[in-house]
Structures are given as structure tokens and as C-alpha cells.
Coordinates of N, CA and C and ligand atoms in Angstrom, one line a residue:
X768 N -32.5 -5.4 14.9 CA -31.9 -5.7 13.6 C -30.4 -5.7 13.7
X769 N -29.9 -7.0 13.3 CA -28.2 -6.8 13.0 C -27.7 -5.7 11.5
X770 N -26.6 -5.1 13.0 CA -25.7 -3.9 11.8 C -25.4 -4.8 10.8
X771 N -25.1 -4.0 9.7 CA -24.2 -4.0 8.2 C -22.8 -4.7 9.5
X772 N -22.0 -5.4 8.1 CA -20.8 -5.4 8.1 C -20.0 -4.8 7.9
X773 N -18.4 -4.7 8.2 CA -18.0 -3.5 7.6 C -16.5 -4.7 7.3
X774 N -16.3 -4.5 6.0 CA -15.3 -5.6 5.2 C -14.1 -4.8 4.7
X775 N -12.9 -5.1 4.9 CA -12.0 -4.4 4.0 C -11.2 -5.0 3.6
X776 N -11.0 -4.8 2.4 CA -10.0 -5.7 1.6 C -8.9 -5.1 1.4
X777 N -7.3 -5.6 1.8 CA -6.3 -4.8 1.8 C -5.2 -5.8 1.0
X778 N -4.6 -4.8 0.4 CA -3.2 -5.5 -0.5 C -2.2 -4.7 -1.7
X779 N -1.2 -5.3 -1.9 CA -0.2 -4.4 -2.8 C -0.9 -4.0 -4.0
X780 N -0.6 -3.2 -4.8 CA -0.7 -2.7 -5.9 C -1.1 -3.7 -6.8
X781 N -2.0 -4.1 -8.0 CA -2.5 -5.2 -8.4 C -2.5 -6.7 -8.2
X782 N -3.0 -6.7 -6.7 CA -3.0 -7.7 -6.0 C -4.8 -8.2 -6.7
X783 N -5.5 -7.0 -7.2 CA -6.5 -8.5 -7.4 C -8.0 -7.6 -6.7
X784 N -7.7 -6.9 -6.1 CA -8.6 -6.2 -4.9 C -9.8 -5.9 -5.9
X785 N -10.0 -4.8 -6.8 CA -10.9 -4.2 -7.3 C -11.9 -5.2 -7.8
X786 N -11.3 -6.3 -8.5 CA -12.0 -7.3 -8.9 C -12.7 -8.3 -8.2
X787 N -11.6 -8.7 -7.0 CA -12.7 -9.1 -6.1 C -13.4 -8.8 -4.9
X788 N -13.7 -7.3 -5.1 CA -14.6 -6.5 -4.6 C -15.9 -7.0 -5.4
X789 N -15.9 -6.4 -6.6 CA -17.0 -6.5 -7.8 C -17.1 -7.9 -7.8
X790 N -16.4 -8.9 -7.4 CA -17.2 -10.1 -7.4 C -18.0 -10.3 -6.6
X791 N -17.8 -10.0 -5.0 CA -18.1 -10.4 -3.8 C -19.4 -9.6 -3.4
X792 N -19.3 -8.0 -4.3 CA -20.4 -7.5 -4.6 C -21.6 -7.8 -5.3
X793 N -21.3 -8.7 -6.4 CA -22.6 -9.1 -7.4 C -22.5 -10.2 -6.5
X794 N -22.0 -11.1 -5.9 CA -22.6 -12.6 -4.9 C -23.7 -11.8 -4.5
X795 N -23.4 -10.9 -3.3 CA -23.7 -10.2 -2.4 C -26.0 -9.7 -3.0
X796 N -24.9 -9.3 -4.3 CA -26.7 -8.4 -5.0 C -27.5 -9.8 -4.5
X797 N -26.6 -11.3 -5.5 CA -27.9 -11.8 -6.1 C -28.3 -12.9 -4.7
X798 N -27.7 -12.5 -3.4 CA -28.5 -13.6 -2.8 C -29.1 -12.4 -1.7
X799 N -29.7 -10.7 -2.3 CA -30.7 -9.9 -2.1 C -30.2 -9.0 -0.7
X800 N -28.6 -9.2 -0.3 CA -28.4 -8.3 0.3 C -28.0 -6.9 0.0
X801 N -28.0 -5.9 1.2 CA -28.4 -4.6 1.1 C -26.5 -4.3 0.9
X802 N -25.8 -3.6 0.5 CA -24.3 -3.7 0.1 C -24.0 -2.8 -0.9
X803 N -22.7 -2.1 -0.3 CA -22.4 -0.8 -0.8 C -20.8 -1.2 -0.6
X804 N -20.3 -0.5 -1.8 CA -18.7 -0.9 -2.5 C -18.4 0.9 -1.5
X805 N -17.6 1.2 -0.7 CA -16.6 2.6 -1.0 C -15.1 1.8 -1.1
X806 N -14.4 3.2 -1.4 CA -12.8 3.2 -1.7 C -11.8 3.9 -1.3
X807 N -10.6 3.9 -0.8 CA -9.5 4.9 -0.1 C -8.3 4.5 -1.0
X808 N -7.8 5.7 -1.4 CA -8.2 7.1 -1.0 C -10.1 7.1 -2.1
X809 N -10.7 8.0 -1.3 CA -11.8 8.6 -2.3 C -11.3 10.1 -3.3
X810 N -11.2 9.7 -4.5 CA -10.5 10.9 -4.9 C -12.0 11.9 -5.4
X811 N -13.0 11.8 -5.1 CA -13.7 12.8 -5.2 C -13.9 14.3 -4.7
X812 N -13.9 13.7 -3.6 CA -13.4 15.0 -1.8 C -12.5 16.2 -2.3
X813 N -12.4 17.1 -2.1 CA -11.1 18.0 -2.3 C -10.1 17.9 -1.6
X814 N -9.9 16.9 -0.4 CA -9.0 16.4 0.3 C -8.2 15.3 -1.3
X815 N -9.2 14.1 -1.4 CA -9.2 13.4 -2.4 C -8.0 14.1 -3.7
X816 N -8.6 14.9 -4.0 CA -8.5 15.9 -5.6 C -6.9 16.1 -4.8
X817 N -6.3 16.5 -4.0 CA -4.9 16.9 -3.7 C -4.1 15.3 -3.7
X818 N -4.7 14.4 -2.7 CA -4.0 13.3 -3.0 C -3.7 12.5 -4.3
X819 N -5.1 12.8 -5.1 CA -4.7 12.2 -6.8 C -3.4 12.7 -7.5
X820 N -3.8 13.9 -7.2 CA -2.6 14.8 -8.2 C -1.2 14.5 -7.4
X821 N -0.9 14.2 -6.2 CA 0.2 13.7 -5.6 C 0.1 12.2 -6.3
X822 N -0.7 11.3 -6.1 CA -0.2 9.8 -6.8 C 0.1 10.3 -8.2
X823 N -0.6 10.9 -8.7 CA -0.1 11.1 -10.4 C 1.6 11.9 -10.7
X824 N 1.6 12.2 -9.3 CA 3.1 13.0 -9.6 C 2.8 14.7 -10.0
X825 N 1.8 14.8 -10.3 CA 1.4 16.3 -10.4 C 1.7 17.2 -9.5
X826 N 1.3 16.4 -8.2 CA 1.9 17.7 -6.7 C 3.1 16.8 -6.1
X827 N 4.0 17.3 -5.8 CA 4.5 17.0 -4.3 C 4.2 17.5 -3.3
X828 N 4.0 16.8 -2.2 CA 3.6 17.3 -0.8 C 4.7 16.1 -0.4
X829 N 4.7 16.8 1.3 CA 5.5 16.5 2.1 C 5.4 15.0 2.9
X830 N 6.1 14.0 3.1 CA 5.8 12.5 3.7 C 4.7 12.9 4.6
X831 N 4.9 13.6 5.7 CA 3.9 13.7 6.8 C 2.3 14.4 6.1
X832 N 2.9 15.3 5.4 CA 1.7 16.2 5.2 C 0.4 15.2 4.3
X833 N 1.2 14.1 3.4 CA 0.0 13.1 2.4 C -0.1 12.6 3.5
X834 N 0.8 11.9 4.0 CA 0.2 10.8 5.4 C -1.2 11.1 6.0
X835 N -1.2 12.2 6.3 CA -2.1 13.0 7.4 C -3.6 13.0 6.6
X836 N -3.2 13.9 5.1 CA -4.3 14.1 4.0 C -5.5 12.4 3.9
X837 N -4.0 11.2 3.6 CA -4.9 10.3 3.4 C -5.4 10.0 4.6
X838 N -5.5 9.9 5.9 CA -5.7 9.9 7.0 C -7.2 10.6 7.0
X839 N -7.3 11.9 7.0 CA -8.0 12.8 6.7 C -9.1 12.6 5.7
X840 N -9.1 12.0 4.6 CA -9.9 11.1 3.8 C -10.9 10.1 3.9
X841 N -10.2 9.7 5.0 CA -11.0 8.0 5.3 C -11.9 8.7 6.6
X842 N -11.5 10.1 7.6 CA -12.5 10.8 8.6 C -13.3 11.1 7.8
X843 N -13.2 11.9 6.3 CA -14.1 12.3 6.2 C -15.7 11.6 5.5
X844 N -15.1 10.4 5.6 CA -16.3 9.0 5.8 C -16.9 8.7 6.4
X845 N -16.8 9.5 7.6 CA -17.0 8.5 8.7 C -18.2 8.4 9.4
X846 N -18.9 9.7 9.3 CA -20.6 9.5 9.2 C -21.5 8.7 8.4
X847 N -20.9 8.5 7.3 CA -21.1 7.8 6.2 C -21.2 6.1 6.2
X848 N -20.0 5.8 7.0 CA -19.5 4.2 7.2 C -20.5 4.2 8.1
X849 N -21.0 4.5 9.2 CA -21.1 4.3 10.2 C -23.1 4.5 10.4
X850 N -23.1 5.2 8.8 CA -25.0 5.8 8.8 C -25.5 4.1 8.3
X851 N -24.3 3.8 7.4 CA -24.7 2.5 6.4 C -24.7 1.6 7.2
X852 N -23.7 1.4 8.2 CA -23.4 0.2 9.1 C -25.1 0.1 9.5
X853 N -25.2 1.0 10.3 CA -26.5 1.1 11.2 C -27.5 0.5 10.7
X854 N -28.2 1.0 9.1 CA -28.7 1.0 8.6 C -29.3 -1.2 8.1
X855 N -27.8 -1.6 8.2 CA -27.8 -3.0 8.0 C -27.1 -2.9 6.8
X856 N -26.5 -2.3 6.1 CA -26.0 -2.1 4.7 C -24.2 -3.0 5.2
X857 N -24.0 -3.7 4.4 CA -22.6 -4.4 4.7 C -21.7 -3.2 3.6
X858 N -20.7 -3.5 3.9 CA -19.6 -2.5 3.4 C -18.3 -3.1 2.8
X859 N -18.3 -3.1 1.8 CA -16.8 -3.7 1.1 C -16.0 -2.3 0.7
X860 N -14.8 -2.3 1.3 CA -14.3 -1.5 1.4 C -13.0 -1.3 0.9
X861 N -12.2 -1.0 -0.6 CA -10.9 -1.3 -1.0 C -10.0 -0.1 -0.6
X862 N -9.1 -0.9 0.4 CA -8.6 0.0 1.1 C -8.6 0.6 2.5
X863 N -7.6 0.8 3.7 CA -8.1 1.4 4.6 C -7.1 1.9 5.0
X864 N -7.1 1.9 6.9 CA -6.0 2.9 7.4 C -4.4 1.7 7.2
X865 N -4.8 0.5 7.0 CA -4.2 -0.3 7.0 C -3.0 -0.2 6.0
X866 N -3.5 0.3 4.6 CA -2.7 0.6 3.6 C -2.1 1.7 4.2
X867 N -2.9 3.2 5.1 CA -1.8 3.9 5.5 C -0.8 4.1 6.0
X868 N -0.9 2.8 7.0 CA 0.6 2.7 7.8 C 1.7 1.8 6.9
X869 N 1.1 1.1 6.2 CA 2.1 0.4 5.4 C 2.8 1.5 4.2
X870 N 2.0 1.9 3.6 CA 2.7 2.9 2.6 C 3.4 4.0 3.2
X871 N 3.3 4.8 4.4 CA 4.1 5.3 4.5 C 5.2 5.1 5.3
X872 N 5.0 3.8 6.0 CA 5.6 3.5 7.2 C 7.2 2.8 5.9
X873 N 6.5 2.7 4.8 CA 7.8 1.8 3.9 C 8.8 3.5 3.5
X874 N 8.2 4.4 3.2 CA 8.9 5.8 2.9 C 9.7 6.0 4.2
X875 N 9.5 5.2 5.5 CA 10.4 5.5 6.4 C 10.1 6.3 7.2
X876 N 8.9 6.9 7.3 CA 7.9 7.6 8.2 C 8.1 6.8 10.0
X877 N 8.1 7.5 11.3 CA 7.9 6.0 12.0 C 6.6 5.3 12.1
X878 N 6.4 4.2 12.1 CA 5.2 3.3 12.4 C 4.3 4.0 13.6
X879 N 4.4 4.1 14.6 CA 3.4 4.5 16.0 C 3.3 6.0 15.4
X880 N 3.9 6.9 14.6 CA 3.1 8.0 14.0 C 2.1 7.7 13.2
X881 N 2.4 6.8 12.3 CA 1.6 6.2 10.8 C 0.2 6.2 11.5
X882 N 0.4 5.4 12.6 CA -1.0 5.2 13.2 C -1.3 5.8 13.9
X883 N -0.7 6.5 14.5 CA -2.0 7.6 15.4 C -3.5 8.1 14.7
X884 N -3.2 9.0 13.3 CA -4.6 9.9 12.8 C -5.3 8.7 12.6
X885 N -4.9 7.8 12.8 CA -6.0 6.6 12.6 C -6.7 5.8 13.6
X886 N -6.3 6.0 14.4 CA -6.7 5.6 15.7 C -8.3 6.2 16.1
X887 N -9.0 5.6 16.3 CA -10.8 5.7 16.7 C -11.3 5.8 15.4
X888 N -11.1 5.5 14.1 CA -11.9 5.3 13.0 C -13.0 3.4 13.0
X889 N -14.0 3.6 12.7 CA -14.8 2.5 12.6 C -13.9 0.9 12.6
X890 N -13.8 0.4 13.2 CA -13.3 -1.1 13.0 C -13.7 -2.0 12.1
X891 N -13.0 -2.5 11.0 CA -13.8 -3.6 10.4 C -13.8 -4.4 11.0
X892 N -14.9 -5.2 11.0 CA -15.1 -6.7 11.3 C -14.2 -7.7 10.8
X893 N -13.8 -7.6 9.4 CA -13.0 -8.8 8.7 C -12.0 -7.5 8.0
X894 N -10.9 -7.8 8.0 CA -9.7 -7.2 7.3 C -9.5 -8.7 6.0
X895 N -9.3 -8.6 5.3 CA -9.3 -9.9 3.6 C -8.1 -8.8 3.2
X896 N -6.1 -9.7 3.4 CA -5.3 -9.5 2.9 C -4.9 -9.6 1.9
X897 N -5.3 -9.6 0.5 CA -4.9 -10.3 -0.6 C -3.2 -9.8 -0.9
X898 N -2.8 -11.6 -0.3 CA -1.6 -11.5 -0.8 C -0.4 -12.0 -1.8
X899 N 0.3 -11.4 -2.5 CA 0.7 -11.6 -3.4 C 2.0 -11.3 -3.6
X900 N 2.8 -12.0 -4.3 CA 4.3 -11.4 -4.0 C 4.5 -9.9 -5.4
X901 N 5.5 -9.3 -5.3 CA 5.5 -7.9 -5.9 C 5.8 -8.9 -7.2
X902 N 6.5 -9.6 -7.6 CA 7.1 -10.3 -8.8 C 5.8 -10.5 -9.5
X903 N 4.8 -11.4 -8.9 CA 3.5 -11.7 -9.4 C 2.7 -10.5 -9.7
X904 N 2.4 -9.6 -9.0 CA 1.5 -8.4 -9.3 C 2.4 -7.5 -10.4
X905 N 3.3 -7.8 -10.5 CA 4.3 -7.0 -11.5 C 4.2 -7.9 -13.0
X906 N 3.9 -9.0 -13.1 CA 3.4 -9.8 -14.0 C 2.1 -9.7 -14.5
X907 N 1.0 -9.2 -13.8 CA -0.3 -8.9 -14.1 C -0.4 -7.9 -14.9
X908 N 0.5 -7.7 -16.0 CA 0.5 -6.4 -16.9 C 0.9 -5.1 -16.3
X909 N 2.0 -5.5 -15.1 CA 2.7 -4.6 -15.2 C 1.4 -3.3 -14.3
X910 N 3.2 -2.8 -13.3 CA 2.3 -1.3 -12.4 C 2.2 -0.5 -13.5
X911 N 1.0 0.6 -13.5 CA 0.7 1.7 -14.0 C 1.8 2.7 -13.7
X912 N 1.0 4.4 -14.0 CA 2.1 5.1 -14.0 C 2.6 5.5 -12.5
X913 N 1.4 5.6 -11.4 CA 1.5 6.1 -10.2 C 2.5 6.1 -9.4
X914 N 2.7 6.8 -9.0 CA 4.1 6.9 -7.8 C 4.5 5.9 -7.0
X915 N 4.1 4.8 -6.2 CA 4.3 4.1 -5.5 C 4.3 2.7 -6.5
X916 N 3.8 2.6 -7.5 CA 4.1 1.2 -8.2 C 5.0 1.1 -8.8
X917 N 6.2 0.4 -8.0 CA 7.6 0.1 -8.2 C 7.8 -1.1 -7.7
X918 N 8.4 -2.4 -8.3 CA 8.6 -3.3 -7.4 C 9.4 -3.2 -6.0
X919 N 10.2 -2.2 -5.7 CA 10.6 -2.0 -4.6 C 9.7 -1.6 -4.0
X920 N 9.3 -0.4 -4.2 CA 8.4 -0.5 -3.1 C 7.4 -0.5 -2.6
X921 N 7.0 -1.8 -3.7 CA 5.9 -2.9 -3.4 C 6.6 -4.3 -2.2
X922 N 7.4 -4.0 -2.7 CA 8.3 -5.1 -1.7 C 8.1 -4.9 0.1
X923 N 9.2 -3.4 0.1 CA 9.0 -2.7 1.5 C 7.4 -2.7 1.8
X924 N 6.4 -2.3 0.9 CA 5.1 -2.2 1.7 C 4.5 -3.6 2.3
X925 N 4.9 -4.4 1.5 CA 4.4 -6.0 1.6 C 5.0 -6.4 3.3
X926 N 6.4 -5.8 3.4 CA 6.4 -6.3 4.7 C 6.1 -5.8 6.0
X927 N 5.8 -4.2 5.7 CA 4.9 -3.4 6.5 C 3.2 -3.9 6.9
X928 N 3.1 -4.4 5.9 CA 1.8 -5.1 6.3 C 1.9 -6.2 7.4
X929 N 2.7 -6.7 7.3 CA 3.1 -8.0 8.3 C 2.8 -7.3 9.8
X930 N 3.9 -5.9 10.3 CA 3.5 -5.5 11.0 C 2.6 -4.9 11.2
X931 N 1.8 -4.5 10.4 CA 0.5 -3.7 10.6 C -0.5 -4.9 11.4
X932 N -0.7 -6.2 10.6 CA -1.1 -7.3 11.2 C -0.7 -7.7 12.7
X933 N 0.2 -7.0 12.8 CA 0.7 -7.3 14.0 C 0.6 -6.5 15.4
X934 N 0.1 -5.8 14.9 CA -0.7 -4.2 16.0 C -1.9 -4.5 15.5
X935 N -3.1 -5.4 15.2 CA -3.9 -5.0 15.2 C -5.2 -5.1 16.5
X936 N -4.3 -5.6 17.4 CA -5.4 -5.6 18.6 C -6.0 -6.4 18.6
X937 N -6.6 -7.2 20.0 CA -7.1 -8.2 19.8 C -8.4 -8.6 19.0
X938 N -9.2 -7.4 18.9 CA -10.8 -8.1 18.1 C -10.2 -7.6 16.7
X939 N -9.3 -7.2 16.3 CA -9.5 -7.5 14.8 C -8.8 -8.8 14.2
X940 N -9.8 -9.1 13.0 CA -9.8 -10.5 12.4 C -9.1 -10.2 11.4
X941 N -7.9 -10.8 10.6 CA -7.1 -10.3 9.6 C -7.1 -11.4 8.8
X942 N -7.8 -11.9 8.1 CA -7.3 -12.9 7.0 C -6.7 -12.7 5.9
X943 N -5.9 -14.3 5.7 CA -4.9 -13.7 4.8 C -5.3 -14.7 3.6
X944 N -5.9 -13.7 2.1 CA -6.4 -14.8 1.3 C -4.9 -14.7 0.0
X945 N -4.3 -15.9 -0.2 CA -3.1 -16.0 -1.2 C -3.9 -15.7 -2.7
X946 N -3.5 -14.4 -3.1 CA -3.9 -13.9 -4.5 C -3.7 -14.5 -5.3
X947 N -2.4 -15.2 -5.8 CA -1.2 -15.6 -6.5 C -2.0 -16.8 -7.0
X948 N -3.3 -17.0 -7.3 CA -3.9 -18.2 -7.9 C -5.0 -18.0 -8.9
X949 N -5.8 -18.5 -9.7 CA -6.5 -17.8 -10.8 C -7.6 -17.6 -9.5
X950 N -8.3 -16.3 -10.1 CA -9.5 -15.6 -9.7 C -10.6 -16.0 -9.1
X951 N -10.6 -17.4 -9.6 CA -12.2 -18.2 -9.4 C -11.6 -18.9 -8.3
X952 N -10.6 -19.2 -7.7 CA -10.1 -19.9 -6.8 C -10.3 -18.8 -5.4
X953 N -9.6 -17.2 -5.9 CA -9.7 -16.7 -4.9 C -10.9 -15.9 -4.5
X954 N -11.7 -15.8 -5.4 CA -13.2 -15.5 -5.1 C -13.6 -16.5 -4.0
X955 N -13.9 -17.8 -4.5 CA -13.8 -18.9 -3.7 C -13.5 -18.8 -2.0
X956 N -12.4 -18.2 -1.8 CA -11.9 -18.0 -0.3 C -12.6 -17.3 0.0
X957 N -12.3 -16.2 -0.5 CA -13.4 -14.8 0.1 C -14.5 -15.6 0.7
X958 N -15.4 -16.0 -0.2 CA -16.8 -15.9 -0.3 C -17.0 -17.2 1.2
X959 N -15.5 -17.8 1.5 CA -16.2 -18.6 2.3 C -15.7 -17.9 3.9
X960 N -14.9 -17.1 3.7 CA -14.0 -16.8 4.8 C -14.9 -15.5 5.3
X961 N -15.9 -14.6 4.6 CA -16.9 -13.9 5.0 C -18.3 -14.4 5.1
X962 N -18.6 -15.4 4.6 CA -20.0 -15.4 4.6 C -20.9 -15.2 6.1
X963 N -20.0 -15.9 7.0 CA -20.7 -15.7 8.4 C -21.0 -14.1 8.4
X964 N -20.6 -13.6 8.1 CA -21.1 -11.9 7.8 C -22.1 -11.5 7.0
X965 N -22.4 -12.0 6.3 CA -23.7 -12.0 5.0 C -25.2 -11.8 5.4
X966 N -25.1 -12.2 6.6 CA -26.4 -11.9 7.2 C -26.5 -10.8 9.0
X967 N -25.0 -9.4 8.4 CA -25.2 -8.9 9.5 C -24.4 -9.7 10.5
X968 N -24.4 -8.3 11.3 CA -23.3 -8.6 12.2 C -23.9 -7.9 13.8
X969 N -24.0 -8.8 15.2 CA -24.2 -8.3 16.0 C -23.5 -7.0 16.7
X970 N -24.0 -6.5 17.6 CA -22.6 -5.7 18.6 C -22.2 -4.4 17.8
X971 N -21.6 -3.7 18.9 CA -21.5 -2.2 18.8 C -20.3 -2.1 17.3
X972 N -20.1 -1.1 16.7 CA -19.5 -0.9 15.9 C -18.3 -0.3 16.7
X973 N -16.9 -1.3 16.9 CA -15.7 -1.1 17.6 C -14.5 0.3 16.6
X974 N -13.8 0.5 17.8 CA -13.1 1.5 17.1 C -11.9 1.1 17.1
X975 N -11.2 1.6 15.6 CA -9.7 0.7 15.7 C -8.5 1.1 16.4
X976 N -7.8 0.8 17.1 CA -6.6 0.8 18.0 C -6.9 1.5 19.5
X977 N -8.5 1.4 19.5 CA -9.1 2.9 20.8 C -8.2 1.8 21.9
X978 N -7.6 2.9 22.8 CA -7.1 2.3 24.2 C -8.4 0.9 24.7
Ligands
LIG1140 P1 -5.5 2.8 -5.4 O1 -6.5 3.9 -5.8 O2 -6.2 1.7 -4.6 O3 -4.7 2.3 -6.6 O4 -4.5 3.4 -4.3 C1 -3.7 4.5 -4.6 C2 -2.3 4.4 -4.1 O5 -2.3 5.1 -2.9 C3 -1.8 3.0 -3.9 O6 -0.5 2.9 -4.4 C4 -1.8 2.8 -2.4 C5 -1.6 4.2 -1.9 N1 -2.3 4.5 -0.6 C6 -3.6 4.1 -0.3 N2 -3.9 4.6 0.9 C7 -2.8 5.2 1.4 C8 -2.5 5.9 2.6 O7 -3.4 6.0 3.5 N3 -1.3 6.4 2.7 C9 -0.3 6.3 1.7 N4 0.9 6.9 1.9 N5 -0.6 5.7 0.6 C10 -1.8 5.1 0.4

């Protein structure tokens, strides 16, 4: 039996992600595949519970010490990603280590730190960049209250992503779907730019940046 897929959809701050997760997920129900939505950070975890209260501004912690926490987050999935994979369950996933190194790598953190605790976590198959400029996502009614939604540095993260794309090693697939268009257009991409995955995916479940 082919594994689940494992899908992650990465991008700035109301780039669009959540929604077209939940679209790609109801496709997903009604043509009877097996598909399970997770999220990073997971603020359920008590790892989780410390990073919320840091986005909300409630805690401060230290650049390295969140870096590590959200790091720490996405391990403690990892039996999890990996039970579903098996299982044949495809995985839409908002968020990953990919946002890690970009968000802190923009606070000025170095980059080849960003990525180490991340290093041997599950590989997705398809990385789906939705991208957007900070002007436009800042138009979508405006960032909320959280710490990092600021057009600046929505800006710096946007171009951290470039390089994140650019370490990603040879088997990862990074598409780049342009947000900045109405919804049904970008549904549209998704749905064509993954479907070869829709029915499972052969081959071992790779690890991201392993030597
Ligand atoms: P969300 O729940 O998708 O709105 O994400 C919460 C915020 O946390 C968002 O501004 C992006 C940021 N973020 C997500 N993952 C990481 C991470 O691993 N490291 C850092 N520093 N920030 C992250």
C-alpha cells in the first residue's frame, strides 16, 4: 500500500494558508480520501501553551530559547506524522520547520543555527509557498494582534523564505503558488500542483536536511 502524503503549506502572515488548507481538505473528503489537517506551532502541548503566550506577548522568552521551543513542537509530532503517513492518511500541514528558519532567521538569529533542531524531522513531499507580498496580506483586513504581524517584518521573513528555498536539498519539491489572486484561482493551483499525490505516495518517508 502507498504511504500518505505529507503536504505543507508555508507563507507570511495572512497569506491565505488556513483557508486553503480547509479547501484542499473538503476536495480531499469528497473524492473519499483518508486526510488529516495538523498545525505549527500546535498550541495545545504545554510546549505549545508557552509559545502562545509568547506570540500573544504575555511571555517573553529569549530569541534562541522560542526558536528551539517551536522546534521542539513540531518533534513532538513526530510519531504522529509518521503513524498517519504509514497508515496512508495524506497530511496537510499549515506550517513547518520552514517558517522556523524564516521567522527567526529575520530576528537575526544565524540561519545554519535556525536549522539545525530541525534537521532529521519527516520530509514533506510537496512544500505549497503561498506567496504574497506583505502590502497585500496587510490589505486582507489587516495583521491581528500577535507579535510578529508587522509589515516589516513580514517583509524580512518573505525574503528569508527565498533562502530557506534555497537549502532545501535536492528531493525537496517547493512550489511556489502566487496568493495575491482571488481564492478560487488559488485553490485552483493547489489542487493541480498536488494532485499526483492524491492517491499516495511511494518510497520511504525522507528526512529533512539528513546528511
Ligand atoms: P499561526 O498560528 O500560523 O498564525 O503562526 C503563529 C506565528 O508564529 C506566525 O507569526 C508565524 C510564527 N511561527 C510559526 N512557526 C514558527 C517557528 O518555528 N519559529 C518562529 N520564530 N516563529 C514561528
Amino acid at each position: 500500500m502507498a504511504r500518505g502524503a505529507f503536504i505543507v503549506i508555508e507563507g507570511l502572515d495572512r497569506s491565505g494558508k488556513t483557508t486553503q488548507i480547509a479547501a484542499l481538505y473538503e476536495h480531499l473528503i469528497s473524492l473519499g480520501k483518508k486526510v488529516e489537517q495538523i498545525k505549527f506551532p500546535d498550541r495545545t502541548t504545554a510546549i505549545g501553551k508557552m509559545i502562545d503566550a509568547y506570540l500573544k506577548s504575555q511571555a517573553d522568552i529569549d530569541d534562541h530559547a522560542i526558536h528551539l521551543l517551536f522546534s521542539a513542537n513540531r518533534w513532538e509530532s513526530v510519531s504522529k506524522i509518521l503513524k498517519l503517513l504509514e497508515e496512508g492518511t495524506t497530511i496537510l500541514c499549515d506550517r513547518y520547520a520552514f517558517s522556523g528558519i524564516a521567522f527567526s532567521a529575520s530576528k537575526g538569529l544565524p540561519f545554519d543555527w535556525c536549522k539545525t533542531p530541525d534537521v532529521g524531522l519527516p520530509e514533506p513531499d510537496m512544500v505549497l509557498f503561498l506567496d504574497v507580498s506583505p502590502e497585500v496580506a496587510q490589505e486582507r483586513g489587516g495583521y491581528g494582534e500577535e507579535r510578529y504581524e508587522k509589515e516589516e517584518m513580514q517583509k524580512r521573513v518573505r525574503e528569508e523564505f527565498v533562502r530557506v528555498r534555497d537549502c532545501g536539498g535536492r528531493s525537496l519539491r517547493w512550489e511556489v503558488v502566487n496568493a495575491g489572486r482571488a481564492k478560487d484561482q488559488v485553490e485552483l493551483d493547489i489542487r493541480n500542483a498536488t494532485q499526483a499525490l492524491f492517491n499516495g505516495v511511494e518510497g520511504p518517508i525522507r528526512r529533512l536536511w539528513a546528511p
